[in-house]
């Protein structure tokens, strides 16, 4: 759509629909990397990442579009091509980084990288304070109401 190729509109819109819903697959895939007791936290963190990147992407697109003047109440087509093209270039760079084997081998050359390893069941979350210390016990002879 950025290049305005003479294609039936169903083709580029199908690609956009598939790519837009692909983020849902990441929620199912993340369960393979974390134990069941940490899957909820991992999914929550991934959700924050999705919404955060959507905000950054939309804000960046707006900042790029502001660099062109408004003509007849609209930005030029070229402004939108540049803004969406830069967004697409960032996505392609991220895909290449993800798909190539060299980023994974970097951790093996420099030692183990705990951020790239799946969490194990032995990775427990330590509590700051025991639950017993958080409870406040009311004396039985008080006439206070809840």
mmCIF file of C-alpha atoms in Angstrom:
data_model
loop_
_atom_site.group_PDB
_atom_site.id
_atom_site.type_symbol
_atom_site.label_atom_id
_atom_site.label_comp_id
_atom_site.label_asym_id
_atom_site.label_seq_id
_atom_site.Cartn_x
_atom_site.Cartn_y
_atom_site.Cartn_z
ATOM 1 C CA UNK A 1 0.000 0.000 0.000
ATOM 2 C CA UNK A 2 2.925 2.313 0.647
ATOM 3 C CA UNK A 3 4.247 1.912 -2.895
ATOM 4 C CA UNK A 4 0.744 2.197 -4.404
ATOM 5 C CA UNK A 5 1.231 -0.832 -6.626
ATOM 6 C CA UNK A 6 -1.671 -1.667 -8.962
ATOM 7 C CA UNK A 7 -2.900 -4.685 -7.012
ATOM 8 C CA UNK A 8 -6.416 -5.689 -6.047
ATOM 9 C CA UNK A 9 -7.106 -4.054 -2.691
ATOM 10 C CA UNK A 10 -7.884 -7.395 -1.055
ATOM 11 C CA UNK A 11 -4.213 -8.457 -1.244
ATOM 12 C CA UNK A 12 -2.544 -5.642 0.730
ATOM 13 C CA UNK A 13 -5.422 -5.446 3.199
ATOM 14 C CA UNK A 14 -5.150 -9.198 3.791
ATOM 15 C CA UNK A 15 -1.460 -8.815 4.586
ATOM 16 C CA UNK A 16 -2.274 -6.001 7.019
ATOM 17 C CA UNK A 17 -5.014 -8.087 8.659
ATOM 18 C CA UNK A 18 -2.743 -11.112 9.066
ATOM 19 C CA UNK A 19 0.150 -9.045 10.410
ATOM 20 C CA UNK A 20 -2.153 -7.158 12.759
ATOM 21 C CA UNK A 21 -3.544 -10.301 14.331
ATOM 22 C CA UNK A 22 -0.166 -12.054 14.523
ATOM 23 C CA UNK A 23 0.524 -10.468 17.898
ATOM 24 C CA UNK A 24 -2.157 -12.693 19.412
ATOM 25 C CA UNK A 25 0.000 -15.730 18.615
ATOM 26 C CA UNK A 26 2.733 -14.359 20.875
ATOM 27 C CA UNK A 27 0.495 -14.773 23.925
ATOM 28 C CA UNK A 28 0.136 -18.496 23.219
ATOM 29 C CA UNK A 29 3.810 -18.909 22.350
ATOM 30 C CA UNK A 30 5.024 -17.242 25.529
ATOM 31 C CA UNK A 31 3.592 -20.113 27.573
ATOM 32 C CA UNK A 32 6.358 -22.344 26.182
ATOM 33 C CA UNK A 33 9.084 -20.131 27.665
ATOM 34 C CA UNK A 34 7.729 -19.671 31.184
ATOM 35 C CA UNK A 35 6.419 -22.072 33.812
ATOM 36 C CA UNK A 36 2.671 -22.005 34.475
ATOM 37 C CA UNK A 37 3.005 -19.875 37.606
ATOM 38 C CA UNK A 38 4.811 -17.119 35.675
ATOM 39 C CA UNK A 39 2.799 -17.229 32.433
ATOM 40 C CA UNK A 40 0.286 -14.631 33.619
ATOM 41 C CA UNK A 41 3.008 -12.143 34.498
ATOM 42 C CA UNK A 42 4.791 -12.770 31.212
ATOM 43 C CA UNK A 43 1.570 -12.260 29.249
ATOM 44 C CA UNK A 44 0.906 -9.043 31.166
ATOM 45 C CA UNK A 45 4.395 -7.748 30.391
ATOM 46 C CA UNK A 46 3.970 -8.686 26.731
ATOM 47 C CA UNK A 47 0.631 -6.847 26.630
ATOM 48 C CA UNK A 48 2.306 -3.716 28.012
ATOM 49 C CA UNK A 49 4.978 -4.097 25.331
ATOM 50 C CA UNK A 50 2.341 -4.366 22.576
ATOM 51 C CA UNK A 51 0.455 -1.279 23.721
ATOM 52 C CA UNK A 52 3.670 0.631 24.392
ATOM 53 C CA UNK A 53 5.031 -0.072 20.922
ATOM 54 C CA UNK A 54 1.675 0.902 19.365
ATOM 55 C CA UNK A 55 1.874 4.242 21.199
ATOM 56 C CA UNK A 56 5.499 4.858 20.163
ATOM 57 C CA UNK A 57 4.754 3.873 16.565
ATOM 58 C CA UNK A 58 1.721 6.137 16.278
ATOM 59 C CA UNK A 59 3.471 9.027 17.990
ATOM 60 C CA UNK A 60 6.498 8.633 15.711
ATOM 61 C CA UNK A 61 4.269 8.530 12.630
ATOM 62 C CA UNK A 62 2.621 11.760 13.731
ATOM 63 C CA UNK A 63 5.963 13.452 14.375
ATOM 64 C CA UNK A 64 7.186 12.463 10.910
ATOM 65 C CA UNK A 65 3.970 13.691 9.268
ATOM 66 C CA UNK A 66 4.319 17.068 10.994
ATOM 67 C CA UNK A 67 7.502 17.702 8.999
ATOM 68 C CA UNK A 68 5.416 18.314 5.839
ATOM 69 C CA UNK A 69 3.063 21.244 5.279
ATOM 70 C CA UNK A 70 -0.702 20.823 5.086
ATOM 71 C CA UNK A 71 -2.014 21.180 1.522
ATOM 72 C CA UNK A 72 -5.794 21.603 1.158
ATOM 73 C CA UNK A 73 -6.302 20.290 4.695
ATOM 74 C CA UNK A 74 -4.207 17.149 4.186
ATOM 75 C CA UNK A 75 -0.597 16.042 4.254
ATOM 76 C CA UNK A 76 0.897 14.979 0.953
ATOM 77 C CA UNK A 77 0.915 11.344 -0.160
ATOM 78 C CA UNK A 78 4.709 11.410 -0.050
ATOM 79 C CA UNK A 79 4.601 12.357 3.662
ATOM 80 C CA UNK A 80 2.498 9.294 4.426
ATOM 81 C CA UNK A 81 4.754 7.099 2.288
ATOM 82 C CA UNK A 82 7.814 8.276 4.231
ATOM 83 C CA UNK A 83 6.130 7.889 7.643
ATOM 84 C CA UNK A 84 4.736 4.423 6.962
ATOM 85 C CA UNK A 85 7.867 3.384 5.073
ATOM 86 C CA UNK A 86 10.079 4.194 8.073
ATOM 87 C CA UNK A 87 7.732 2.222 10.308
ATOM 88 C CA UNK A 88 7.933 -0.702 7.891
ATOM 89 C CA UNK A 89 11.747 -0.478 7.814
ATOM 90 C CA UNK A 90 11.867 -0.750 11.620
ATOM 91 C CA UNK A 91 9.609 -3.802 11.471
ATOM 92 C CA UNK A 92 11.725 -5.438 8.762
ATOM 93 C CA UNK A 93 14.905 -4.769 10.757
ATOM 94 C CA UNK A 94 13.296 -6.334 13.844
ATOM 95 C CA UNK A 95 12.208 -9.356 11.817
ATOM 96 C CA UNK A 96 15.694 -9.842 10.372
ATOM 97 C CA UNK A 97 17.222 -9.552 13.851
ATOM 98 C CA UNK A 98 14.739 -12.120 15.127
ATOM 99 C CA UNK A 99 15.098 -14.539 12.209
ATOM 100 C CA UNK A 100 18.872 -14.613 11.768
ATOM 101 C CA UNK A 101 20.861 -17.035 13.919
ATOM 102 C CA UNK A 102 23.688 -14.609 14.756
ATOM 103 C CA UNK A 103 22.022 -12.751 17.660
ATOM 104 C CA UNK A 104 21.534 -16.046 19.495
ATOM 105 C CA UNK A 105 25.121 -17.070 18.913
ATOM 106 C CA UNK A 106 26.347 -13.801 20.411
ATOM 107 C CA UNK A 107 25.217 -14.933 23.862
ATOM 108 C CA UNK A 108 27.039 -18.242 23.435
ATOM 109 C CA UNK A 109 30.297 -16.489 22.569
ATOM 110 C CA UNK A 110 30.168 -14.129 25.534
ATOM 111 C CA UNK A 111 28.775 -16.603 28.065
ATOM 112 C CA UNK A 112 25.246 -17.508 28.983
ATOM 113 C CA UNK A 113 22.677 -14.772 28.663
ATOM 114 C CA UNK A 114 19.895 -15.283 31.221
ATOM 115 C CA UNK A 115 17.541 -12.993 29.282
ATOM 116 C CA UNK A 116 17.445 -15.397 26.330
ATOM 117 C CA UNK A 117 16.995 -18.563 28.387
ATOM 118 C CA UNK A 118 13.539 -19.896 29.236
ATOM 119 C CA UNK A 119 12.548 -19.530 32.863
ATOM 120 C CA UNK A 120 12.517 -22.698 34.894
ATOM 121 C CA UNK A 121 10.333 -23.804 37.750
ATOM 122 C CA UNK A 122 13.229 -23.248 40.124
ATOM 123 C CA UNK A 123 13.200 -19.518 39.322
ATOM 124 C CA UNK A 124 10.958 -18.551 42.208
ATOM 125 C CA UNK A 125 9.780 -15.072 43.003
ATOM 126 C CA UNK A 126 10.889 -13.983 46.448
ATOM 127 C CA UNK A 127 8.354 -12.141 48.577
ATOM 128 C CA UNK A 128 9.352 -8.937 50.244
ATOM 129 C CA UNK A 129 7.458 -9.627 53.451
ATOM 130 C CA UNK A 130 5.816 -12.819 54.702
ATOM 131 C CA UNK A 131 2.027 -12.804 54.563
ATOM 132 C CA UNK A 132 1.817 -13.366 58.319
ATOM 133 C CA UNK A 133 3.366 -9.963 58.932
ATOM 134 C CA UNK A 134 0.824 -8.279 56.677
ATOM 135 C CA UNK A 135 -2.203 -9.493 58.634
ATOM 136 C CA UNK A 136 -3.613 -7.177 61.247
ATOM 137 C CA UNK A 137 -5.539 -9.020 63.942
ATOM 138 C CA UNK A 138 -8.324 -7.129 65.691
ATOM 139 C CA UNK A 139 -8.813 -7.905 69.393
ATOM 140 C CA UNK A 140 -11.934 -9.965 70.043
ATOM 141 C CA UNK A 141 -13.358 -7.572 72.680
ATOM 142 C CA UNK A 142 -13.522 -4.416 70.520
ATOM 143 C CA UNK A 143 -16.800 -3.024 69.268
ATOM 144 C CA UNK A 144 -15.444 -1.747 65.968
ATOM 145 C CA UNK A 145 -17.318 -2.295 62.730
ATOM 146 C CA UNK A 146 -15.869 -3.157 59.381
#
